[in-house]
XYZ file of C-alpha atoms in Angstrom:
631
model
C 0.000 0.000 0.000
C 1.564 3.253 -0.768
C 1.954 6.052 2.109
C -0.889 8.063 2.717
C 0.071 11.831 3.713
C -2.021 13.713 5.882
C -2.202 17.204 5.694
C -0.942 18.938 8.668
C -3.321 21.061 10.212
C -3.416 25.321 9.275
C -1.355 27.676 11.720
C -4.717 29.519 11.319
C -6.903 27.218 12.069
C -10.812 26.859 14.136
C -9.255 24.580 16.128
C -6.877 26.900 17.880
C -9.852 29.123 18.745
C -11.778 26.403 20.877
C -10.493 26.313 24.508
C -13.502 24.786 25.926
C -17.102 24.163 24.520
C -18.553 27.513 24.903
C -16.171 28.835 22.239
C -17.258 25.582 20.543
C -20.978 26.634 20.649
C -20.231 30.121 19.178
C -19.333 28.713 15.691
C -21.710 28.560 13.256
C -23.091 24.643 12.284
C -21.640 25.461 8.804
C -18.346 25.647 10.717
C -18.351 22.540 12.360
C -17.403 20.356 9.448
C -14.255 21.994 8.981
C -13.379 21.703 12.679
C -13.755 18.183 12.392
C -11.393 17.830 9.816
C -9.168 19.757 11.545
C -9.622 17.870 14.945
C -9.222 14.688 12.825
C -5.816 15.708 11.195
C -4.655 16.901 14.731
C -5.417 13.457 16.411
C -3.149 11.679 14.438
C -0.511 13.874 14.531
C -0.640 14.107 17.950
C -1.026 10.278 18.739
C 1.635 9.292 16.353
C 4.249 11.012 18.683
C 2.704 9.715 21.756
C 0.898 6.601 21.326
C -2.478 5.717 22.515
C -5.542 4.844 21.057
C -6.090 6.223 17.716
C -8.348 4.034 15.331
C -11.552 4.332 17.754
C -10.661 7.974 18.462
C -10.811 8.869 15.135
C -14.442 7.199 14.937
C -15.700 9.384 17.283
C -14.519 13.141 15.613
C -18.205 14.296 14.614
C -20.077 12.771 17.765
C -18.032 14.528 19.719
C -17.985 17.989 18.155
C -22.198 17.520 18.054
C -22.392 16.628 21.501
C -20.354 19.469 22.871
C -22.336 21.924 20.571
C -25.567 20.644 21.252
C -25.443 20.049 25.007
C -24.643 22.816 27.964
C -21.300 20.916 29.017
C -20.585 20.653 31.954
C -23.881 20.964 33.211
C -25.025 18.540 30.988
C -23.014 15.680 31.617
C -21.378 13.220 29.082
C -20.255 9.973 30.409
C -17.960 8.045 27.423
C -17.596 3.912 27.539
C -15.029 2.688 27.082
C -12.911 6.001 27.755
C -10.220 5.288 25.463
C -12.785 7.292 22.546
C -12.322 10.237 24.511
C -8.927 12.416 22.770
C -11.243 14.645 20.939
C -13.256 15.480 23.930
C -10.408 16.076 26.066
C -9.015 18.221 23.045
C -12.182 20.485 22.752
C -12.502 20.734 26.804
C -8.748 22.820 27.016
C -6.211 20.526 27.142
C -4.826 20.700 23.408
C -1.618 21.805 24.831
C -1.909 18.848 27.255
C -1.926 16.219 24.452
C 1.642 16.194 23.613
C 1.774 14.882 27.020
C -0.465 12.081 26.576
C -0.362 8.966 28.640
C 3.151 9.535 29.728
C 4.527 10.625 32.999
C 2.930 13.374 34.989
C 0.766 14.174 31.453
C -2.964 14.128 31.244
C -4.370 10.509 31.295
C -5.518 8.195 28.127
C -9.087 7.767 29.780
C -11.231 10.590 31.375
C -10.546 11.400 35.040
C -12.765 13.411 37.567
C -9.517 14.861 38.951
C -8.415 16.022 35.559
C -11.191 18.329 34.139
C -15.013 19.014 35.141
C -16.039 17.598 32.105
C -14.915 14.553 32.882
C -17.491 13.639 34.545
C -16.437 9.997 35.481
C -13.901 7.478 35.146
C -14.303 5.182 32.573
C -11.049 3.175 31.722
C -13.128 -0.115 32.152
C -16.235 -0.847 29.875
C -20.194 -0.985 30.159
C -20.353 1.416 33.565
C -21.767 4.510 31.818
C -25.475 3.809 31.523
C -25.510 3.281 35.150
C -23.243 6.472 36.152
C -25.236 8.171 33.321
C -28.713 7.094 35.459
C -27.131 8.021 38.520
C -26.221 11.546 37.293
C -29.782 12.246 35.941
C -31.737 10.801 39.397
C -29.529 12.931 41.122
C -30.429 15.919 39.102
C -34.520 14.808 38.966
C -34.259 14.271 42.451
C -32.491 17.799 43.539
C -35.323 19.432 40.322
C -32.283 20.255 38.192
C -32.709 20.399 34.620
C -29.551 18.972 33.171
C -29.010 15.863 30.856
C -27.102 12.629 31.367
C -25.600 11.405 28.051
C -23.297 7.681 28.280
C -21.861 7.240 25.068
C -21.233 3.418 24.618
C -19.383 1.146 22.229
C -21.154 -1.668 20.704
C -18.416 -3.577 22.383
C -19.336 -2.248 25.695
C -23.374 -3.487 25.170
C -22.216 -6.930 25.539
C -21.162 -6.474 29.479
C -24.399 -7.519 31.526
C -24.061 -4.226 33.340
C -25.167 -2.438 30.531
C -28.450 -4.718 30.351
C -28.839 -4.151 34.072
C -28.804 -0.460 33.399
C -31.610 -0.454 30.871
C -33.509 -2.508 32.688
C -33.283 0.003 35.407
C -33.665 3.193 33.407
C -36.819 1.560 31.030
C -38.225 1.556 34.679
C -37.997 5.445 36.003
C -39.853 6.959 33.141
C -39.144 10.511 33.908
C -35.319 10.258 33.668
C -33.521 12.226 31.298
C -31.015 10.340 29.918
C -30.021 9.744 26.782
C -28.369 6.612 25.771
C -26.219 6.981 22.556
C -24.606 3.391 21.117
C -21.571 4.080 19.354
C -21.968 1.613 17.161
C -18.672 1.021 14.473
C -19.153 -2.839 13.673
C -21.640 -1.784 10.782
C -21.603 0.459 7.752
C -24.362 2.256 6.087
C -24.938 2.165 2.732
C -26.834 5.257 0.754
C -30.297 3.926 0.802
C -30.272 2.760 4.581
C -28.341 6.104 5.451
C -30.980 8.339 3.994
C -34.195 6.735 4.954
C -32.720 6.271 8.301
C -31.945 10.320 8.585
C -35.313 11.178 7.765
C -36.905 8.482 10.283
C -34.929 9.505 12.847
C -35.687 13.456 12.294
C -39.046 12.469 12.182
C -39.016 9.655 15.688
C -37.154 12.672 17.362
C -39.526 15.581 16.322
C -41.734 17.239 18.763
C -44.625 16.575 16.060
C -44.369 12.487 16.314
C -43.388 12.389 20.201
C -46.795 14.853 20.830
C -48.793 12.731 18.512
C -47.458 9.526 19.841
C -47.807 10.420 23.757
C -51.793 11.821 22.605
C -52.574 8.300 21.456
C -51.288 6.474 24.365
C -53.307 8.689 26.606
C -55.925 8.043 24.554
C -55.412 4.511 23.826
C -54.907 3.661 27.671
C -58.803 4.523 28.538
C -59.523 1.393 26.072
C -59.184 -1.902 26.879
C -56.077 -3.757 27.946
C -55.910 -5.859 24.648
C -56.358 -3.030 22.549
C -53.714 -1.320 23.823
C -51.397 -3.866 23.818
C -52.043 -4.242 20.322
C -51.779 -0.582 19.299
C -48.622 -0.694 21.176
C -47.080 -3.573 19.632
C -48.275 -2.213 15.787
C -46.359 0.740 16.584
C -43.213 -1.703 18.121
C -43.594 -3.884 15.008
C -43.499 -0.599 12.366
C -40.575 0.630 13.811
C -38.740 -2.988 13.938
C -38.978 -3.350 10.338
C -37.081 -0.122 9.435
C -34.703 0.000 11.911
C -33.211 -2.831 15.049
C -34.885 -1.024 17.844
C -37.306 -3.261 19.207
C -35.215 -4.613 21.766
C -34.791 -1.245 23.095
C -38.039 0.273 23.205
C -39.030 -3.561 25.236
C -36.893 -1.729 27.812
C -38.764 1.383 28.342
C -36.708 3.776 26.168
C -37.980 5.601 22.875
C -35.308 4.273 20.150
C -34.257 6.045 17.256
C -31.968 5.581 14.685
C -29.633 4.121 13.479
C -27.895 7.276 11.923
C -24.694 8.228 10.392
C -22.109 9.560 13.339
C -20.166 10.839 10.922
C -23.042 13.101 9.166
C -23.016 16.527 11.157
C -26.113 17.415 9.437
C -27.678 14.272 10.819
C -26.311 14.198 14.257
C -27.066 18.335 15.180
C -30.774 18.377 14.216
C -31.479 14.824 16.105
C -29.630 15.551 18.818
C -31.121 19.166 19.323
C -34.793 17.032 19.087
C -33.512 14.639 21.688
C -32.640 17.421 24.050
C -35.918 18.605 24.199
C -37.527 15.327 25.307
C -38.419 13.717 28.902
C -37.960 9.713 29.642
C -35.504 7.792 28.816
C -33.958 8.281 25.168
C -31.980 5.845 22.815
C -30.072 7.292 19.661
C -28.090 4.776 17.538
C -24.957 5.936 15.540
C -22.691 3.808 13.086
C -19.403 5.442 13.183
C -16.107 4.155 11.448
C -13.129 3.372 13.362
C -9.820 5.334 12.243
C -12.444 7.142 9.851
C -10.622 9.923 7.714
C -7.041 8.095 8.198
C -7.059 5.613 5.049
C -4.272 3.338 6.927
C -6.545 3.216 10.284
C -9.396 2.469 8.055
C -8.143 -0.770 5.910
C -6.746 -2.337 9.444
C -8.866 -0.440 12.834
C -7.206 -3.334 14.871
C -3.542 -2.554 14.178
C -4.195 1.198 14.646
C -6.289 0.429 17.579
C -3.964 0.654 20.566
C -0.256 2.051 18.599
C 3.089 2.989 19.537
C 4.901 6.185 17.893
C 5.263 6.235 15.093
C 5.231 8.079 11.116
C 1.971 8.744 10.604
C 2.999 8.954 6.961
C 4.373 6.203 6.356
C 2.455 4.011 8.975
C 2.864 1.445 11.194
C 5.983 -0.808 10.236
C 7.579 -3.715 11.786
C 10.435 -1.404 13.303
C 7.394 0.452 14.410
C 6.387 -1.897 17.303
C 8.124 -2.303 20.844
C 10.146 -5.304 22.360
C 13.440 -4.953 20.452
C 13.353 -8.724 19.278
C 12.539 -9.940 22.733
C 9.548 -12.529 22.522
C 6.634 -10.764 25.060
C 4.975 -13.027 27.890
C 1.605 -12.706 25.651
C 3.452 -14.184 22.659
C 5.027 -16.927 24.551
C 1.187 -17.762 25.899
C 0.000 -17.752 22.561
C 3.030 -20.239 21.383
C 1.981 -22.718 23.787
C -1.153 -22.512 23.721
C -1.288 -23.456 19.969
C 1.513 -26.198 20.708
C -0.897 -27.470 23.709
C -3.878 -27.571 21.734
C -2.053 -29.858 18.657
C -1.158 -32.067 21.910
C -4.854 -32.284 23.158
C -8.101 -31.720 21.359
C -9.739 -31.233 24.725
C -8.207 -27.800 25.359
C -10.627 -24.494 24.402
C -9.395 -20.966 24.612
C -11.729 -18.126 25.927
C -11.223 -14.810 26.124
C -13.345 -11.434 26.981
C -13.041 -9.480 24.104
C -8.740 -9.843 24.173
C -8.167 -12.162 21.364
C -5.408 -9.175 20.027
C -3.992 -8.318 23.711
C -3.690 -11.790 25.005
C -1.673 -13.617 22.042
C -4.855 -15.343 20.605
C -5.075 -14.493 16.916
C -2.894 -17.845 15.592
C -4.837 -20.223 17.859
C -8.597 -18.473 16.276
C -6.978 -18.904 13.164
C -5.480 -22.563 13.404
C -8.038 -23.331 15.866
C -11.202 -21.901 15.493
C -13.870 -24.050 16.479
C -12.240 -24.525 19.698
C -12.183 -20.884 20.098
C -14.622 -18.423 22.219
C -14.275 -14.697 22.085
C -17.150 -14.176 24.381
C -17.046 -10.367 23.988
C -17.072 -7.725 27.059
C -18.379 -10.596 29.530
C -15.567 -11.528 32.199
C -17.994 -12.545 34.306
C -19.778 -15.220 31.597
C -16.282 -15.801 30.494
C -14.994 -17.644 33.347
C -18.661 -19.523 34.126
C -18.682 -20.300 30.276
C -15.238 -21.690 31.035
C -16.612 -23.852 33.918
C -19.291 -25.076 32.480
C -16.773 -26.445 29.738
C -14.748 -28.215 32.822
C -17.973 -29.782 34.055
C -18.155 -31.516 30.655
C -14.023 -33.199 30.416
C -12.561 -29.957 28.120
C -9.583 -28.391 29.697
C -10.571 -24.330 29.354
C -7.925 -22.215 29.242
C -8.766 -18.443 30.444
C -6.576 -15.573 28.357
C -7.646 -12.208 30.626
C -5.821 -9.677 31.986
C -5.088 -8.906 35.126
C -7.604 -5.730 35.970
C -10.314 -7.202 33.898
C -10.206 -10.148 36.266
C -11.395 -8.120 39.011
C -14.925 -8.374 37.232
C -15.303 -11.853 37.459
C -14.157 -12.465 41.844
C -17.280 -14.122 42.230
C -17.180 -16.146 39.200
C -13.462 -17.400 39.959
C -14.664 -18.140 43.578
C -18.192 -20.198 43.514
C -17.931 -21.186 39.907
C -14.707 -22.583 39.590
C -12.821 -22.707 42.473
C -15.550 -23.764 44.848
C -16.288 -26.767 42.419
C -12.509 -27.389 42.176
C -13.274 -27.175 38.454
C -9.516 -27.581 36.485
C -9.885 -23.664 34.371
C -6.610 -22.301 33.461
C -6.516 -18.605 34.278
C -3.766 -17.056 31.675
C -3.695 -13.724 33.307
C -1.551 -11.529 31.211
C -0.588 -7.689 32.508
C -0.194 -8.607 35.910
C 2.109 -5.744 38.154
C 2.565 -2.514 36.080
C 1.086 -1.982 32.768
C 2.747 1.598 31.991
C 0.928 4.455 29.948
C -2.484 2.882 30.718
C -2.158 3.803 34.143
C -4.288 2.877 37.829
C -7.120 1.762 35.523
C -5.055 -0.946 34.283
C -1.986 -1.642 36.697
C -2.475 -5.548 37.465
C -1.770 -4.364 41.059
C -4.152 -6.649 42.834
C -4.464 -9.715 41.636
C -2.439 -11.724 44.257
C -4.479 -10.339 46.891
C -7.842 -11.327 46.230
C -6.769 -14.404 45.022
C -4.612 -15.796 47.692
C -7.494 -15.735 49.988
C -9.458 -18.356 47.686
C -9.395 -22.257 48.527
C -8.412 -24.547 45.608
C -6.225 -22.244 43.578
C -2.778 -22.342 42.489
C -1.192 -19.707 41.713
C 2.252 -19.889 39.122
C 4.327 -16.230 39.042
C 6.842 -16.947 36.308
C 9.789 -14.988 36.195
C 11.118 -14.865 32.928
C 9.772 -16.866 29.537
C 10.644 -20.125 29.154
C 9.524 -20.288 33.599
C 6.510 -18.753 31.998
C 5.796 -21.337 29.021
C 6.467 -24.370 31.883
C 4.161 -23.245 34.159
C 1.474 -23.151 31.683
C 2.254 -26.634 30.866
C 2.486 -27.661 34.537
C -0.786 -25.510 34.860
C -2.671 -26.983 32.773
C -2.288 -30.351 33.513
C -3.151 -29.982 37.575
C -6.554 -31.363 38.733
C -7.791 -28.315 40.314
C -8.146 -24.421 38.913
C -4.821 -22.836 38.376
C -3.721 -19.090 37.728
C -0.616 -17.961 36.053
C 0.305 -14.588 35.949
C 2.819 -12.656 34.001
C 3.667 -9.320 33.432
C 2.795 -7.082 30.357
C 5.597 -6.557 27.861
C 8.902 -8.465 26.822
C 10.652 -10.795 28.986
C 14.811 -11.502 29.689
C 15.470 -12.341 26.142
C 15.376 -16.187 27.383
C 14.421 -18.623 24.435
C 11.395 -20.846 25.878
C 12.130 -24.853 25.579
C 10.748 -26.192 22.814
C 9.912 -29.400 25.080
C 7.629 -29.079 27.798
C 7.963 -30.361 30.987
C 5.784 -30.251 34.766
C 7.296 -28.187 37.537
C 7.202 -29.333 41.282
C 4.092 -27.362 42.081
C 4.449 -24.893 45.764
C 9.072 -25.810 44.973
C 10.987 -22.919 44.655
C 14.717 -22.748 43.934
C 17.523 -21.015 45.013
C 18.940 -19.285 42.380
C 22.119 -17.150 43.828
C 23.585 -18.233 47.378
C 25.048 -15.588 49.443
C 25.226 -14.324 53.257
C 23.491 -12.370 56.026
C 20.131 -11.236 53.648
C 17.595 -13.569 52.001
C 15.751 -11.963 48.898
C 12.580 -14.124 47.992
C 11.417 -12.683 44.706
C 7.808 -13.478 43.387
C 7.850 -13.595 39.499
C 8.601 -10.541 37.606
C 10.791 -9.522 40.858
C 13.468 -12.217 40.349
C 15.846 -10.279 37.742
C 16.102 -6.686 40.407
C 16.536 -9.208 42.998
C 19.442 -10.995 41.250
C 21.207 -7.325 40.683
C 20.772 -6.406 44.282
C 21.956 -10.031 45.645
C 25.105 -9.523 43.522
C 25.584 -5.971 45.163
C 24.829 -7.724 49.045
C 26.171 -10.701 47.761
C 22.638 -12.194 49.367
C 20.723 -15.060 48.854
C 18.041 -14.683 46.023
C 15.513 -17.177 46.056
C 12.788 -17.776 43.021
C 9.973 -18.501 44.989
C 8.070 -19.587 41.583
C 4.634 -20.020 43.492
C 2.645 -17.519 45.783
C -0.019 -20.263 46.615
C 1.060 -22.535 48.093
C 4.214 -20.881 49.114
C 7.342 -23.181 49.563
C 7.022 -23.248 53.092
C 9.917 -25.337 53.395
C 12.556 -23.341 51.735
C 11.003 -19.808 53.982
C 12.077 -21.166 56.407
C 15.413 -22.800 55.647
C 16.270 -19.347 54.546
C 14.811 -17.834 58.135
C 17.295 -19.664 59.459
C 20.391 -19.179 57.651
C 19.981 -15.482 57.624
C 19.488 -12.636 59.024
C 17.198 -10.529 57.306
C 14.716 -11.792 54.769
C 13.352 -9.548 51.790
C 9.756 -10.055 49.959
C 9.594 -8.994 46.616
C 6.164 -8.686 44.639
C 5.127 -6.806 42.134
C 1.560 -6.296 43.659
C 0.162 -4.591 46.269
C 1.429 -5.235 50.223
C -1.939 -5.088 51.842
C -2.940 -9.284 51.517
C 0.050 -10.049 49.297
C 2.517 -12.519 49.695
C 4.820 -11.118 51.765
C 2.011 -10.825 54.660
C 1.899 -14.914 53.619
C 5.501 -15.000 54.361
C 5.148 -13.568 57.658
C 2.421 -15.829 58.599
C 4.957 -18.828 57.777
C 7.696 -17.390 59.947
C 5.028 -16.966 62.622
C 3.637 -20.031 62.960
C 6.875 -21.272 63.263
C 8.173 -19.270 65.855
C 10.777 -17.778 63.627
C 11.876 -14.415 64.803
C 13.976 -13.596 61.658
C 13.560 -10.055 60.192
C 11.056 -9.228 56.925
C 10.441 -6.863 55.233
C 7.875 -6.473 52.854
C 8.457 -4.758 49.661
C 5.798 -4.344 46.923
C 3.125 -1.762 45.260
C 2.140 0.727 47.670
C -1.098 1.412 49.123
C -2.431 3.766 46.558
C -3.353 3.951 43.035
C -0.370 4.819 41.084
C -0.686 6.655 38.078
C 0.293 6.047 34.323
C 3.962 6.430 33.137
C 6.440 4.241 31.825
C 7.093 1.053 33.430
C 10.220 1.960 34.483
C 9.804 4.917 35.708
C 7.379 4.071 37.866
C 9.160 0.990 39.328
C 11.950 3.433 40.655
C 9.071 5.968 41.823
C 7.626 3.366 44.250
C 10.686 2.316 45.223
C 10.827 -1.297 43.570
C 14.024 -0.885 41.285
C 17.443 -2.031 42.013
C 18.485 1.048 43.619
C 15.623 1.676 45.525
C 15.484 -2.227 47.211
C 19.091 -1.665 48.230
C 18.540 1.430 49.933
C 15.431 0.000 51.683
C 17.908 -2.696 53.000
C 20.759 -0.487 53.895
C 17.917 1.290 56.402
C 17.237 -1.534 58.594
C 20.547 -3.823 57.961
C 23.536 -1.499 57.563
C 25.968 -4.177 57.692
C 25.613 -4.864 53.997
C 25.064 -1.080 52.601
């Protein structure tokens, strides 16, 4: 494909006149066209020399512009699922400037934040939570007789979460809500004929002249009786259902319209100027194109979904990506699984809506009937995945680390209660770098050390990493393995496979006075700073069960033991370690090192590791405070 140049955008330019949406709202609509373009040909300057999310950004250019014209933001508020579609908002709400700071450390966030601007109006880094912040908003302004609107703007990807359903379900039930549900829907196109019989309809289903008419006849139609009404109503359900897929909708109480081109400003203004106007519970569809207006986003959305920097120009290359020929953790999950599954037919692969992120695209393609992208459903994901145990398949689990959090009670009654034998691949555990507190896999050890039945595997460096799975997979009970986002040692995996001793660890550098016990991704600081002490390192390999054994051989040869876990300290394994030296009567000195007790914020990985205190330099000084000796 040749390059595509965009042009850059004028020195002169609408764009540099907006610093919030008042200015926006002083433009006339003729205007706004242009401004798009502009905002368009800014976002991918802007996110080729950060990174971030660009392809469903770019989908969103027009929506966004409409919304901020049409609405009285911040009063009105806007809540956006999944927040990654928000760079245009954030751009027309002050913080142009701010972009060239995106997503890196101490700059402005890749998801909206509350503490970042008041239009913002809440965090949305995971999916399918804006219909019911959205509700929230507007009860709380019914309830307090405030007239302001409640907009959630959701991805089609986003409807498949239950949450979502619970939401409508809610909302079709408080009939004097405003809040207006808008799908973002960019899985579909519209061609000509469906685009402009669809603009008129929904002009028309969001005109005062229909919604007076229509409200008339139901007063009027509710002094008959019930079966006539229920048949008028369902006429009127069925009329609508053959032009356009909003039956499902208006079943939940809300008054559907669309679908319409999110891309078409002269579509979006007029409908979304009628919607403002009316009570109850609204529901405007809008197909939108991801990476629309960038001609390389548009042939491949996925690739230019979450990017890198890189030349906007030329487009994404092979030098473009990140790893610097070091095989990542996800790829070395998505070698074995294929190389498990030629092994035995019994093994499935599920995944929420990560087949991209978690290594899964050869195993769909060499594999696909044994594959399940179940969408934005952790929670079904992991029941799905039990109810595949129950049966004699061996599910394997691909989710990362944060996303796990929505499924607690599934990995707790469904699987490990039944001892069910699901593989949990959980990829992006410990820091995940420019995606920030949303997405750190900070907690995973803690809520899951606490649960009967499960193992848990940290590997600490690839080919660890590819054994475990192995080992994992063939236990009798449900097993976790976690591993950290990003590239690994540069350690070539064995090509054979072979089971691990599960709860061993091993010692892997023997030295005097201080014990370092490293959990997973902690092993390689540990080995720097145990060549500086000359101390003990120890690859403790498993955080549940814990070699118990070797804790407490190293208790007593030493002095001073060290925890090391990339995870949070409040319920992690060090306070497991602890309880090992207690019980024993061990009176050997710990300390606990790991994530703080606070939400850290985005940056790079690095960075951040020396911030908290969890680098080389950092652990040594930690030491040097409460054992001297070896400073």
């Amino acid at each position: 494909m040749p390059p595509v140049t965009q042009p850059a955008t004028p020195r002169s330019s609408l764009l540099e006149s907006i610093t919030c949406p008042a200015d926006l709202r002083k433009l006339d609509p003729g205007q706004l066209p242009a401004l798009a373009d502009e905002l368009r040909h800014f976002l991918i300057d802007s996110v080729s020399r950060t990174g971030g999310h660009l392809s469903s950004n770019l989908g969103t250019v027009e929506l966004t512009v409409a919304l901020h014209y049409v609405f009285n933001t911040p009063e009105d508020r806007i809540v956006w699922d999944v927040g990654h579609q928000t760079y245009a908002h954030k751009i027309l709400t002050g913080r142009r400037e701010a972009m060239a700071g995106l997503r890196q450390y101490h700059g402005i966030s890749g998801f909206p934040r509350r503490c970042e601007s008041d239009y913002d109006t809440f965090g949305t880094a995971h999916s399918s939570t804006s219909i019911s912040a959205a509700l929230g908003m507007s009860e709380a302004a019914r309830l307090r007789g405030e007239d302001r609107r409640a907009i959630a703007v959701i991805g089609d990807g986003a409807m498949s979460a239950g949450m979502a359903f619970e939401a409508l379900n809610n909302a079709g039930d408080i009939r004097d809500t405003n809040l207006l549900v808008i799908l973002n829907d960019n899985e579909m196109s519209i061609s000509p004929p469906v685009g402009a019989l669809n603009k008129h309809l929904s002009r028309l289903l969001s005109g005062r002249i229909y919604n007076g008419a229509r409200k008339i006849g139901k007063r009027f139609l509710e002094n008959l009786p019930p079966p006539v009404f229920e048949l008028a109503k369902r006429t009127e359900e069925h009329v609508k259902g053959m032009v356009m897929p909003g039956t499902l909708f208006e079943e939940f109480g809300f008054n559907y319209i669309g679908p319409i081109d999110g891309h078409d400003l002269e579509s979006l203004l007029p409908t979304l100027q009628n919607l403002r106007t009316l009570k109850g519970p609204q529901f405007l569809h809008v197909i939108t194109r991801k990476g629309q207006g960038y001609k390389l986003a548009e042939a491949d959305p996925i690739l230019y979904h979450g990017v890198s920097k890189f030349d906007h120009t030329a487009g994404i290359t092979p030098s473009s990506g990140k790893g610097g020929g070091k095989l990542t953790y996800t790829q070395v999950f998505g070698d074995w699984l294929c190389d498990m599954a030629k092994q035995d037919k019994q093994l499935v692969a599920i995944t929420p809506a990560m087949r991209e992120g978690s290594g899964m695209v050869r195993f769909a393609h060499e594999y696909p009937s044994r594959f399940y992208d179940v969408g934005i459903a952790e929670q079904h994901a992991l029941t799905f995945g039990a109810g595949m145990a129950c049966e004699g398949f061996k599910p394997v689990v691909a989710i990362y680390s944060t996303f796990l959090q929505r499924a607690y009670d599934q990995l707790i009654h469904d699987i490990a209660l039944q001892n069910l034998p699901v593989l949990l691949a959980i990829d992006r555990a410990g820091l995940v770098g420019a995606d920030g507190a949303t997405h750190h896999g900070a907690f995973d050890l803690s809520y899951m050390l606490c649960v009967p039945n499960l193992t848990i595997f940290c590997p600490a460096d690839e080919n660890e990493c590819r054994q475990m799975l192995f080992t994992a997979y063939h236990h009798a009970g449900p097993t976790a393995v976690r591993y950290p986002r990003g590239s690994g040692l540069g350690i070539t995996p064995n090509k054979e496979m072979q089971a691990l001793p599960i709860g061993k660890g091993e010692l892997r550098r023997q030295g005097k006075g201080i014990a370092l016990l490293a959990f997973g991704s902690m092993l390689a600081p540990a080995l720097k700073v145990g060549e500086a002490l000359d101390a003990t390192v120890a690859n403790m390999r498993f955080a549940k069960p814990i070699d118990r054994d070797l804790v407490l051989q190293l208790a007593d040869e030493h002095q001073l033991l060290v925890s090391l876990e990339e995870n949070a300290l409040p319920g992690g394994v060090g306070g497991e370690v602890a309880r090992i030296l207690q019980e024993a009567g061990k009176t050997t000195r710990l300390l606990c090192l790991g994530l703080p007790d606070r939400f850290i914020d985005h940056g790079d990985q690095s960075q951040l590791m020396t911030e908290i205190g969890l680098d080389p330099a950092a652990i040594q000084a930690r030491i040097a405070e409460i054992y001297p000796g070896n400073s």
